[in-house]
XYZ file of C-alpha atoms in Angstrom:
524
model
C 25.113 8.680 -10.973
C 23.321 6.049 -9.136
C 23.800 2.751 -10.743
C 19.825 2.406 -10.732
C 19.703 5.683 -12.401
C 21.136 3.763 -15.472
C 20.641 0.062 -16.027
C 22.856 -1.364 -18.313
C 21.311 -3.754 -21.080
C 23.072 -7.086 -19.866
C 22.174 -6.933 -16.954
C 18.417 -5.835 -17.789
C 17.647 -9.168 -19.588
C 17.909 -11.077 -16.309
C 15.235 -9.019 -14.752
C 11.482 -10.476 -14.751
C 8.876 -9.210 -12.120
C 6.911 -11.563 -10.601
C 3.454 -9.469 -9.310
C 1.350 -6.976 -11.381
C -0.371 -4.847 -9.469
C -3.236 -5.195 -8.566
C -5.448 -0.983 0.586
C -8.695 -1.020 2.937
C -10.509 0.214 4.743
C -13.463 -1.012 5.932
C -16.124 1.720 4.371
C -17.697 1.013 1.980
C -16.429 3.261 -0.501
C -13.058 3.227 -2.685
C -10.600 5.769 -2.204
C -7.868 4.925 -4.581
C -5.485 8.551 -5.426
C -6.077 10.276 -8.138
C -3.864 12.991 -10.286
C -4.790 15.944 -11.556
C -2.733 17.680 -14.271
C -4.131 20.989 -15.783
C -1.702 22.517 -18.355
C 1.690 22.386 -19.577
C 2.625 25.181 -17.156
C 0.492 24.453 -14.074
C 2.332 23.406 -11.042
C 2.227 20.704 -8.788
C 3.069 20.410 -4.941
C 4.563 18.277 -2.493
C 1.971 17.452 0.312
C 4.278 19.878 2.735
C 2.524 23.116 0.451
C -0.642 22.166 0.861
C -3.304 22.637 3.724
C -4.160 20.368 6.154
C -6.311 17.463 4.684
C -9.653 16.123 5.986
C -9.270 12.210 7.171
C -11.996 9.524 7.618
C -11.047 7.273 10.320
C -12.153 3.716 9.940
C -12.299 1.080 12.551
C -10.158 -2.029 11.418
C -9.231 -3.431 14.599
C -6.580 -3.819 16.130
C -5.053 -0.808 13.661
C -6.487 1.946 13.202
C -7.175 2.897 9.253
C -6.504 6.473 8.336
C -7.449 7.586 4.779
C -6.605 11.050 3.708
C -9.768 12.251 0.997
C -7.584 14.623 -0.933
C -5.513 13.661 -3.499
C -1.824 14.671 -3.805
C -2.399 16.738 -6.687
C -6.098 18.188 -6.468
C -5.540 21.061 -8.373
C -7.787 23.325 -5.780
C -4.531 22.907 -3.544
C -1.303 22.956 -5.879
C 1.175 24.764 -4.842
C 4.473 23.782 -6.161
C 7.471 24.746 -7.196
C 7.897 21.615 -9.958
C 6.262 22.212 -13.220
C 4.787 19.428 -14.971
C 6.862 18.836 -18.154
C 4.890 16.029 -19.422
C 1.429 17.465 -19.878
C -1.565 15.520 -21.840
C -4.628 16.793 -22.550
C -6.049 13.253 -22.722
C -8.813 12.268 -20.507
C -8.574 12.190 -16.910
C -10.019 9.784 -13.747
C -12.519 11.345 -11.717
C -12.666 10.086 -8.435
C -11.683 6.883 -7.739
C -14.997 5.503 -6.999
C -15.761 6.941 -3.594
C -19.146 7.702 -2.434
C -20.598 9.567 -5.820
C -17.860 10.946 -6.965
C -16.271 8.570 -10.498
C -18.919 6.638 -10.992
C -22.168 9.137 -10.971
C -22.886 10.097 -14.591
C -22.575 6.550 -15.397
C -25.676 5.340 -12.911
C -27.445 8.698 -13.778
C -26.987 7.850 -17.417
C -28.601 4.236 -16.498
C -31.332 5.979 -14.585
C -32.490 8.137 -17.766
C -32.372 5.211 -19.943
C -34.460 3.101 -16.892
C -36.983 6.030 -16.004
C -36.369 8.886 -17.776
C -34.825 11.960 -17.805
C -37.761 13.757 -16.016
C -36.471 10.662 -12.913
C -36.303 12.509 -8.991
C -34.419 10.202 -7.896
C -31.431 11.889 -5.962
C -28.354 11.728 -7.094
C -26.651 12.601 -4.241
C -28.332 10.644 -1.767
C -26.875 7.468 -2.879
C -24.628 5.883 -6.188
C -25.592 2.534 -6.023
C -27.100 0.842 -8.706
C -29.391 -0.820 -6.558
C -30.737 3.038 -5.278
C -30.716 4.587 -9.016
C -33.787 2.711 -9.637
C -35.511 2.918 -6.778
C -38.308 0.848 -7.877
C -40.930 -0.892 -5.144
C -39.797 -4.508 -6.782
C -36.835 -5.787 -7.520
C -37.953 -8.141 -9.877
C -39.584 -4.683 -11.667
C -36.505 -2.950 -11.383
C -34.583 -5.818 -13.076
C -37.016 -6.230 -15.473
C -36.315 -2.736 -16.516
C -32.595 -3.498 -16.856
C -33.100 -6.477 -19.201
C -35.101 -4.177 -21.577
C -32.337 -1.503 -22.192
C -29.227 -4.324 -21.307
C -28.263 -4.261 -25.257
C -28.005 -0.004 -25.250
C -25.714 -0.293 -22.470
C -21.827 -0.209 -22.895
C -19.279 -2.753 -21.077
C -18.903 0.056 -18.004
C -22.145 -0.077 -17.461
C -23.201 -3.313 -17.896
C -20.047 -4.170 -16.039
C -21.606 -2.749 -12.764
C -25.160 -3.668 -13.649
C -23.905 -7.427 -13.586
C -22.067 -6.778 -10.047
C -25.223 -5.334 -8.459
C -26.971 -8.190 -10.005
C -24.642 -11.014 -8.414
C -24.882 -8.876 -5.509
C -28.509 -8.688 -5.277
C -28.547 -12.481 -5.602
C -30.828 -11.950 -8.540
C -29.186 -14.378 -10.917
C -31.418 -15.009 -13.450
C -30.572 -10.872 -14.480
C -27.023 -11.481 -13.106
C -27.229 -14.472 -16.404
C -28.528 -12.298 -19.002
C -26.465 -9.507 -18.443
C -23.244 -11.623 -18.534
C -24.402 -13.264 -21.954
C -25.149 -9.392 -23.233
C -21.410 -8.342 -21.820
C -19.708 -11.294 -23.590
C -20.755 -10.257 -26.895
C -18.994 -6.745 -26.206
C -15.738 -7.633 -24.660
C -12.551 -8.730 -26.326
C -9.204 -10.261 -24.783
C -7.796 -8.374 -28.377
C -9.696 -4.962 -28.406
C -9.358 -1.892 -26.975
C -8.132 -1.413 -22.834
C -11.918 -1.391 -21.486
C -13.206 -4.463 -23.564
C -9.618 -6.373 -22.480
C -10.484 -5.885 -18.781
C -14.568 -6.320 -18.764
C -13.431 -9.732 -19.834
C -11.301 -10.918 -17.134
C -14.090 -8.983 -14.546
C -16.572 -10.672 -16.502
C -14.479 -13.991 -15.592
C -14.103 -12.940 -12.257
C -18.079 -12.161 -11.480
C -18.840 -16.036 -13.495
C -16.569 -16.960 -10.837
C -18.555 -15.379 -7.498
C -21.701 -16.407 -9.155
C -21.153 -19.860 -9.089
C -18.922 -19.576 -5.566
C -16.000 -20.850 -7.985
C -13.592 -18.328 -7.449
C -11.309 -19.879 -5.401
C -11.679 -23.573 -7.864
C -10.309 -21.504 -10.814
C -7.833 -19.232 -8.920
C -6.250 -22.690 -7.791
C -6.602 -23.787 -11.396
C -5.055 -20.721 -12.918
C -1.862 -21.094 -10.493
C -1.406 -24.983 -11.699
C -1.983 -24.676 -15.153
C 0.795 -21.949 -15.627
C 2.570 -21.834 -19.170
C 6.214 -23.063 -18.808
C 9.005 -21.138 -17.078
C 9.970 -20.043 -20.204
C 6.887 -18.834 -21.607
C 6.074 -17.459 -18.159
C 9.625 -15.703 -18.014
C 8.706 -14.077 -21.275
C 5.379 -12.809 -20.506
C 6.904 -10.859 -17.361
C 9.322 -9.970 -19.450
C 6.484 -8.083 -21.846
C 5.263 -6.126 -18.704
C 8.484 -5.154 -17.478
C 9.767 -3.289 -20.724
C 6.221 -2.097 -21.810
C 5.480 -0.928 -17.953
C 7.477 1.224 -15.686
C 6.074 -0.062 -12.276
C 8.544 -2.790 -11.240
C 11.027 -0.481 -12.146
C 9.553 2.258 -10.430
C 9.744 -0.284 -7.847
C 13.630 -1.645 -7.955
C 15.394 1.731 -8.716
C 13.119 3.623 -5.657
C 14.571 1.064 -3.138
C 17.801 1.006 -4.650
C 18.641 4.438 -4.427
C 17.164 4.809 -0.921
C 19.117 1.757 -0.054
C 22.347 2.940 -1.137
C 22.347 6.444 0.173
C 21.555 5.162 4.037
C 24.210 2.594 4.074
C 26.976 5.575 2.456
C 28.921 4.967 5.907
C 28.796 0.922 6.421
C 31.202 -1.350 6.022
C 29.249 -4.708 5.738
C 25.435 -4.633 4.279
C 22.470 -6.785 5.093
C 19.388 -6.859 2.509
C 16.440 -8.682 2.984
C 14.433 -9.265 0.415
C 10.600 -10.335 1.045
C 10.186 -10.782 -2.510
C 13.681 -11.819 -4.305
C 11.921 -13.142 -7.998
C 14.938 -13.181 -10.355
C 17.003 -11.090 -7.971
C 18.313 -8.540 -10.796
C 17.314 -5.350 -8.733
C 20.330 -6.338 -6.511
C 22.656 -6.569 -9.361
C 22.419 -2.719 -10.516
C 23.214 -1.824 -6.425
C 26.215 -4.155 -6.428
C 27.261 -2.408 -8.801
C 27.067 0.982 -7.498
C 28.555 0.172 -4.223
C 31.308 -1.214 -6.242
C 32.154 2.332 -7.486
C 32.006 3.635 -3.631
C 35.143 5.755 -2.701
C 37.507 4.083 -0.686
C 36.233 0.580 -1.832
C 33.015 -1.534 -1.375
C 31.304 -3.190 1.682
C 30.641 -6.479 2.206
C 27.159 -6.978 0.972
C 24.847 -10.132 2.368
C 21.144 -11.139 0.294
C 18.818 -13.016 2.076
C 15.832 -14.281 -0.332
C 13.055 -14.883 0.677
C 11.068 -16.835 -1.795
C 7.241 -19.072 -2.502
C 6.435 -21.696 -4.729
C 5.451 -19.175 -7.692
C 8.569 -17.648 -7.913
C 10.404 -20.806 -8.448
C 8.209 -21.917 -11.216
C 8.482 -18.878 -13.370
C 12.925 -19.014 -12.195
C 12.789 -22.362 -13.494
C 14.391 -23.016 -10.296
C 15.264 -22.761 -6.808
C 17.176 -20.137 -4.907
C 20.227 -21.047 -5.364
C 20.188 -19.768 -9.064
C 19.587 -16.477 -7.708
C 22.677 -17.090 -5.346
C 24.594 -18.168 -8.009
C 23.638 -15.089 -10.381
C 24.045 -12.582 -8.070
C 27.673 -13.822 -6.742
C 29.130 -13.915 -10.156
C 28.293 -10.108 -10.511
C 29.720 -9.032 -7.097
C 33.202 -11.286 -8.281
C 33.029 -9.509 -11.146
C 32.713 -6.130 -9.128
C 35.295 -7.314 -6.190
C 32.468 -6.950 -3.783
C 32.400 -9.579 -1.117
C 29.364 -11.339 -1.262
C 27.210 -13.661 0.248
C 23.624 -15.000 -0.395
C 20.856 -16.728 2.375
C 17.903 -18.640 0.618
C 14.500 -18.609 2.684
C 12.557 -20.670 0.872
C 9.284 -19.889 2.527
C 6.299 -18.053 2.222
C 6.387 -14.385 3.517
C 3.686 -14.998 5.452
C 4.900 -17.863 6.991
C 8.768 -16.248 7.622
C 10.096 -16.199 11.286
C 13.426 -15.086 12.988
C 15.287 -17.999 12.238
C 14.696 -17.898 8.713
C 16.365 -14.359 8.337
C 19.995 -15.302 9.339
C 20.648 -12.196 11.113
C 24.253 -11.533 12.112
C 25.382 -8.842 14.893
C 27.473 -5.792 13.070
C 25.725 -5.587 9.793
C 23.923 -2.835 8.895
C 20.583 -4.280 7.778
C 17.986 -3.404 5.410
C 14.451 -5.045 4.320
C 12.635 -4.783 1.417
C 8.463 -5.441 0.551
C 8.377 -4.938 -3.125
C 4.481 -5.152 -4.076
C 4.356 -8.291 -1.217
C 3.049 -7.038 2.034
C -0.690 -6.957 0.565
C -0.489 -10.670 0.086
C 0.075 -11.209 3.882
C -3.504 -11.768 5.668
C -4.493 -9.450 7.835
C -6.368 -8.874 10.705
C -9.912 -9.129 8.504
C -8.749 -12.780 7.705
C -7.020 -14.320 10.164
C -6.460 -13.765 14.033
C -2.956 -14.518 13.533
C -2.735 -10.795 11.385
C 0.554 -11.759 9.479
C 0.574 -8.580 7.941
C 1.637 -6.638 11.215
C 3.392 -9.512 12.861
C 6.198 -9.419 9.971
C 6.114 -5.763 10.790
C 6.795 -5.835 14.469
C 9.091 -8.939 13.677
C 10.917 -7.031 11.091
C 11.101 -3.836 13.528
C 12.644 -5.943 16.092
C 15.321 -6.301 14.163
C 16.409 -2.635 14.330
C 17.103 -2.031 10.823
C 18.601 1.453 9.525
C 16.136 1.215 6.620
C 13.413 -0.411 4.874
C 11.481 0.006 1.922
C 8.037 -0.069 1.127
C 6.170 -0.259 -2.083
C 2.576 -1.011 -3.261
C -0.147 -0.632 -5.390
C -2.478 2.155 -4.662
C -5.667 0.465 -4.390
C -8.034 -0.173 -1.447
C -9.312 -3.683 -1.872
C -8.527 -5.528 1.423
C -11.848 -4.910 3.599
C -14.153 -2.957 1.281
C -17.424 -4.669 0.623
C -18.160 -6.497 -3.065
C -19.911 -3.627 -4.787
C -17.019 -0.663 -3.744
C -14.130 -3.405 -4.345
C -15.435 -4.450 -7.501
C -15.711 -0.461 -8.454
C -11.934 0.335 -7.240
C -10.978 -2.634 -9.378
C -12.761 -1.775 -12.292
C -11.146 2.106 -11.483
C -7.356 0.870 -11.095
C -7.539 -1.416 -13.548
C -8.513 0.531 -15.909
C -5.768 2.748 -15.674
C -3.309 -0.036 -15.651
C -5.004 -1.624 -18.841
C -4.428 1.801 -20.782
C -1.395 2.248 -19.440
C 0.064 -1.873 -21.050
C -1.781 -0.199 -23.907
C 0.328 2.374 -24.841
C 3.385 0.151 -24.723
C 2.305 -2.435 -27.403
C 0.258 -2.954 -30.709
C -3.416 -3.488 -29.684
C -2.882 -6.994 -31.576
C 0.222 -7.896 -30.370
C 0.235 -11.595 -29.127
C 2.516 -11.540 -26.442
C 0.677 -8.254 -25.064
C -2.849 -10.407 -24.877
C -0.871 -13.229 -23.215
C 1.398 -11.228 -20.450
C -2.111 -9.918 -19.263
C -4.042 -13.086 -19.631
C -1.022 -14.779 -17.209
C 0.000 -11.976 -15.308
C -3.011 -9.669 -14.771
C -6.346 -11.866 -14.989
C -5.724 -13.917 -12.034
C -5.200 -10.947 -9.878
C -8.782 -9.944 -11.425
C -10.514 -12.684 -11.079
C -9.362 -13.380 -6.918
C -9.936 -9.792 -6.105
C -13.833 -9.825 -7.722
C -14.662 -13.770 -7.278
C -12.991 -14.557 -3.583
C -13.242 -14.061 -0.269
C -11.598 -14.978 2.927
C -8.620 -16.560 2.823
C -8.925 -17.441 -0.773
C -8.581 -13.738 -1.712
C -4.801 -13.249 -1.357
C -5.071 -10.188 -3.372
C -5.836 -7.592 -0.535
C -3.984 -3.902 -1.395
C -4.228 -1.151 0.713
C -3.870 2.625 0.355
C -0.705 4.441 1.908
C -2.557 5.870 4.607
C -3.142 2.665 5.872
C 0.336 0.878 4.917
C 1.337 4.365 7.265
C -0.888 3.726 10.032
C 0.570 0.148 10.305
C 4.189 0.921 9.995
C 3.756 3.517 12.776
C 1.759 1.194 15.273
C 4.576 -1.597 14.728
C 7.073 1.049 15.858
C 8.233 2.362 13.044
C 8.826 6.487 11.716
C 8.654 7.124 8.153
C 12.387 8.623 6.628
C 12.162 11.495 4.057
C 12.867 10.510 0.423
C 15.963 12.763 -0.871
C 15.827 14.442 -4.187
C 17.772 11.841 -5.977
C 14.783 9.066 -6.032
C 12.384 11.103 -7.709
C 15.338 12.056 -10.026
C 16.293 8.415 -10.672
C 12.381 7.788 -11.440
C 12.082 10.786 -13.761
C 15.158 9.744 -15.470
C 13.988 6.132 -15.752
C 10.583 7.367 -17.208
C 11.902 9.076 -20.426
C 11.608 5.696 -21.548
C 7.638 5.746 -21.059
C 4.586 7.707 -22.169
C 4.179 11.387 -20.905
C 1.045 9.851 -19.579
C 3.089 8.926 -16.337
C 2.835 11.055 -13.419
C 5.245 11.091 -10.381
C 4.536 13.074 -7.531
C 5.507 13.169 -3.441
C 2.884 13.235 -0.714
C 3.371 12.326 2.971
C 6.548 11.067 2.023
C 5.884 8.505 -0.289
C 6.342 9.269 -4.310
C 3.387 8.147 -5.814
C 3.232 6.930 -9.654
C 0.575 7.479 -11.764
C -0.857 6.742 -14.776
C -2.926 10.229 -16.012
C -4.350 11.255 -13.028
C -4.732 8.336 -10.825
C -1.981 6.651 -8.362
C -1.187 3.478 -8.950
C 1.755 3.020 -6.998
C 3.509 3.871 -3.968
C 7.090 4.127 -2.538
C 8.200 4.863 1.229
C 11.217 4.130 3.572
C 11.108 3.688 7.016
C 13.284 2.898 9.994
C-alpha cells in the first residue's frame, strides 16, 4: 500500500495547509460542477460512458476558455459501473448558479413577495434581481425591496444587497446590510456563518475598501502558533488538502517506479509534510530507494504561519529521509510563484523531474490582470523543463473573469457547500471551528466579493479552463490509474458520507453532496 494511502499519526501532526479553497470564464454566468447522487444503488460514470457534452466557448484572450455545461454526474447520463456506497438523502445543489438554473425559485420567491403571485414577469428570460422586478424606476423598485427587506432570509437578502451595491443604489445597498446583520452569526448555523463574511466582503466593495482590509487582514494575522492551529482545525475536520497531498503523491510515485534520482518541485511547499509520507514509500521500493531532491518554493505567508524560513522545512524533511536511508537533498526558493524564473528552480541534467501546483496556480494573474499573464508563463516555463509528470489541483469554482453579480453568486454557491461541509466536522459552538474560518476562510471571501484587479488574488478557475491552458502551453493530460481514487476513498472513511469522488475528463473531482469543489489532474 501506498504510503499516502495510510498516514501515520507522527508524521500527521507536522502537516498544516496553508490555502482554503476558495475558474473563469468571461460569461457572465457561474458554472461551478455539481453532483448528483440518486439512491443507494444508482450508479455513477466516468466521463468515458457518457455522451458527448455540449461546450460554451468563451473568448479570454490569448487562451481560449472551454467550459463543459454538464456535470460529471447528471444523473440523465450515468452510466457506470461504480455504485455509490455512501448515499444521503440530504439536500442537494441545483445548479451552480448559471444562467437560471440554482438561483431561480429564490428571485421568483422575491418577485411574489415584490408584485405578487399573479407577476408576468418571465422567468426564463432573465435571473437577475435587477430583471425580477422589472419596475419603470429604480428608485420604485427599491422602494419595494425596503418594504418586504425584514420577510426576507440571509440568501435572499444576501443577493438583494449585491444587486444593490451593484446598481450603485446605496442608500438600499445600507438598509439591506443593517437588516442582514441582525440575521447572520459568525456562531450559527453554515448559511448565517458565511452571509457574514459576504456581508463583510460587500461593506468592503461599497466603500472601495476591499483591498485596505484584505491588506489589513494579511498583517494583523494571529501568531504562528495560533495560526498553525487554526490550519490545523481545517485539515483534520476537512478532507481537501488531503485530497490534495495523497492525489499527487500517489501519481507521483507510480511515474517515477523506474528512476533512480527524483526531482520535485513544489509551487506551494507550506509545512512540507506531504513529502514526508512519499519518502517514505519510496523507501520501501524493491531494490532500494532513489535519490530524491525538494525544491520549495515559498511567499511571505507561508513563513509566518512556519514560524520560519525554508530551511525548517529542509531540515524536517532530511531528518525523515536519514531516518528512511533515502538520499536527500532540499532547494529553498524563497519567492513568490508568480514571480519564480529558471534560475530559481535548480534544475540538474539526469533527474527525473516532477512539479507540483497544490491549490496555487489560481493565485498567479492572468491574462485579465496583467499583460505579463503569469499564470501561463509558469506553464510554458515549467513545460520547458520536460518533466515526466506534474500535478494539478484546484478548487472548482469560476471566479477569475466573471462579472460582480455571477462571481458573487458562484461564491455564495461554493461556499456554501464548503461551510456545511467544516460543519459537519465540529460542534456548531466550537471556538476553534469559528476561528479557523474567521483566519482561514473570510479573507478569501472578502477579496473574491470586495476586489478587483490586481488586488483580487483570489481568481479560481474551472477544469475546463485549467485544461485548455495546460494544453496551449504544450502539455497532454496523463490518465489517473485506479489506485488514486482508491487512496482517496480509503482516506475518506475518515469523513462524512456526504463526500463525493468521481472521475471526469481525467481529473477526480471531490465533492461535497452534489457539487465539485475540487479538482485533481496530471500532466506531462
Amino acid at each position: 500500500m501506498q504510503a499516502s494511502q495510510r498516514p501515520m499519526e507522527k508524521v500527521e501532526q507536522y502537516y498544516s495547509p496553508y490555502y482554503v479553497f476558495n475558474n473563469n470564464s468571461n460569461d457572465t454566468s457561474s458554472s461551478g460542477t455539481q453532483f448528483s447522487f440518486q439512491s443507494q444503488n444508482e450508479q455513477f460514470f466516468t466521463l468515458d460512458s457518457l455522451p458527448a457534452a455540449g461546450y460554451v466557448i468563451y473568448d479570454s484572450p490569448p487562451a481560449v476558455s472551454v467550459s463543459s455545461n454538464w456535470s460529471p454526474f447528471s444523473p440523465q447520463y450515468s452510466q457506470s459501473t461504480i455504485s455509490d456506497q455512501h448515499h444521503s438523502s440530504d439536500n442537494t445543489y441545483g445548479s451552480p448558479l448559471s444562467g437560471c438554473s440554482g438561483v431561480d425559485g429564490v428571485l421568483s420567491e422575491m418577485a411574489n413577495k415584490l408584485l405578487g403571485p399573479e407577476s408576468d414577469i418571465d422567468d426564463s428570460s432573465s435571473c437577475s434581481f435587477n430583471d425580477v422586478v422589472s419596475e419603470p424606476s429604480s428608485l420604485t423598485k427599491w422602494n419595494r425591496v425596503l418594504e418586504i427587506a425584514s420577510s426576507l432570509d440571509v440568501k435572499e437578502l444576501l443577493l438583494a444587497c449585491a444587486e444593490a451595491v451593484s446598481d450603485a443604489y446605496f442608500p438600499a445597498a445600507e438598509v439591506l446590510m443593517n437588516v442582514l446583520e441582525q440575521k447572520v452569526s459568525i456562531s450559527g448555523e453554515p448559511m448565517q456563518r458565511l452571509s457574514a463574511y459576504m456581508l463583510e466582503g460587500i461593506r468592503a466593495r461599497l466603500f472601495s475598501s476591499g483591498s485596505i482590509i484584505y491588506k489589513k487582514l494579511k498583517c494583523k494575522e494571529p501568531t504562528n502558533s495560533e495560526l498553525l492551529s487554526y490550519m490545523q482545525v481545517l485539515y483534520h475536520i476537512c478532507p481537501y488538502y488531503k485530497f490534495a497531498y495523497t492525489s499527487a503523491n500517489v501519481v507521483i510515485d507510480e511515474a517515477m517506479t523506474n528512476e533512480n534520482g527524483i526531482h520535485i518541485i513544489d509551487f506551494q511547499i507550506a509545512q512540507g509534510s506531504q513529502w514526508m509520507f512519499l519518502i517514505q514509500s519510496l523507501a520501501r521500493r524493491p531494490g532500494g530507494p532513489p535519490s530524491v531532491r525538494i525544491t520549495g518554493v515559498d511567499d511571505s505567508q507561508s513563513a509566518h504561519a512556519r514560524g520560519g524560513g525554508l530551511q525548517l522545512v529542509g531540515e524536517k524533511l532530511a531528518k525523515v529521509a536519514e531516518s528512511c536511508r533515502v538520499p536527500f537533498e532540499f532547494n529553498a526558493a524563497a519567492i513568490s510563484g508568480s514571480e519564480v524564473e529558471l534560475e530559481n528552480l535548480y534544475i540538474r541534467h539526469g533527474e527525473a523531474l516532477a512539479v507540483n501546483f497544490p491549490y496555487i496556480l489560481h493565485h498567479m494573474p492572468d491574462e485579465s490582470v496583467s499583460t505579463v499573464n503569469h499564470r501561463d508563463r509558469l506553464l510554458r516555463l515549467v513545460k520547458s523543463l520536460s518533466p515526466k509528470i506534474v500535478t494539478l489541483v484546484e478548487q472548482e469554482s469560476n471566479t477569475n473573469t466573471a462579472a460582480f453579480i455571477p462571481r458573487f453568486r458562484e461564491t455564495l454557491d461554493y461556499y456554501t457547500a464548503m461551510f456545511e461541509s467544516i460543519d459537519a466536522g465540529r460542534p456548531r459552538d466550537d471556538k476553534q471551528r469559528i476561528s479557523a474560518e474567521e483566519h482561514c476562510v473570510a479573507r478569501d471571501v472578502v477579496n473574491i466579493i470586495a476586489c478587483e484587479g490586481a488586488d483580487r488574488v483570489e481568481r479560481h478557475e474551472l477544469f475546463g479552463k485549467w485544461s485548455m491552458r495546460l494544453k496551449m502551453a504544450g502539455f497532454t493530460p496523463c490518465p489517473l490509474s485506479p489506485s488514486v481514487g482508491e487512496a482517496i476513498n480509503d482516506m475518506l472513511k475518515d469523513y462524512s458520507s456526504n463526500y463525493r469522488i468521481a472521475e471526469n475528463k481525467g481529473a477526480l473531482y471531490l465533492g461535497w453532496k452534489n457539487r465539485a469543489l475540487a479538482t485533481t489532474s496530471a500532466w506531462r
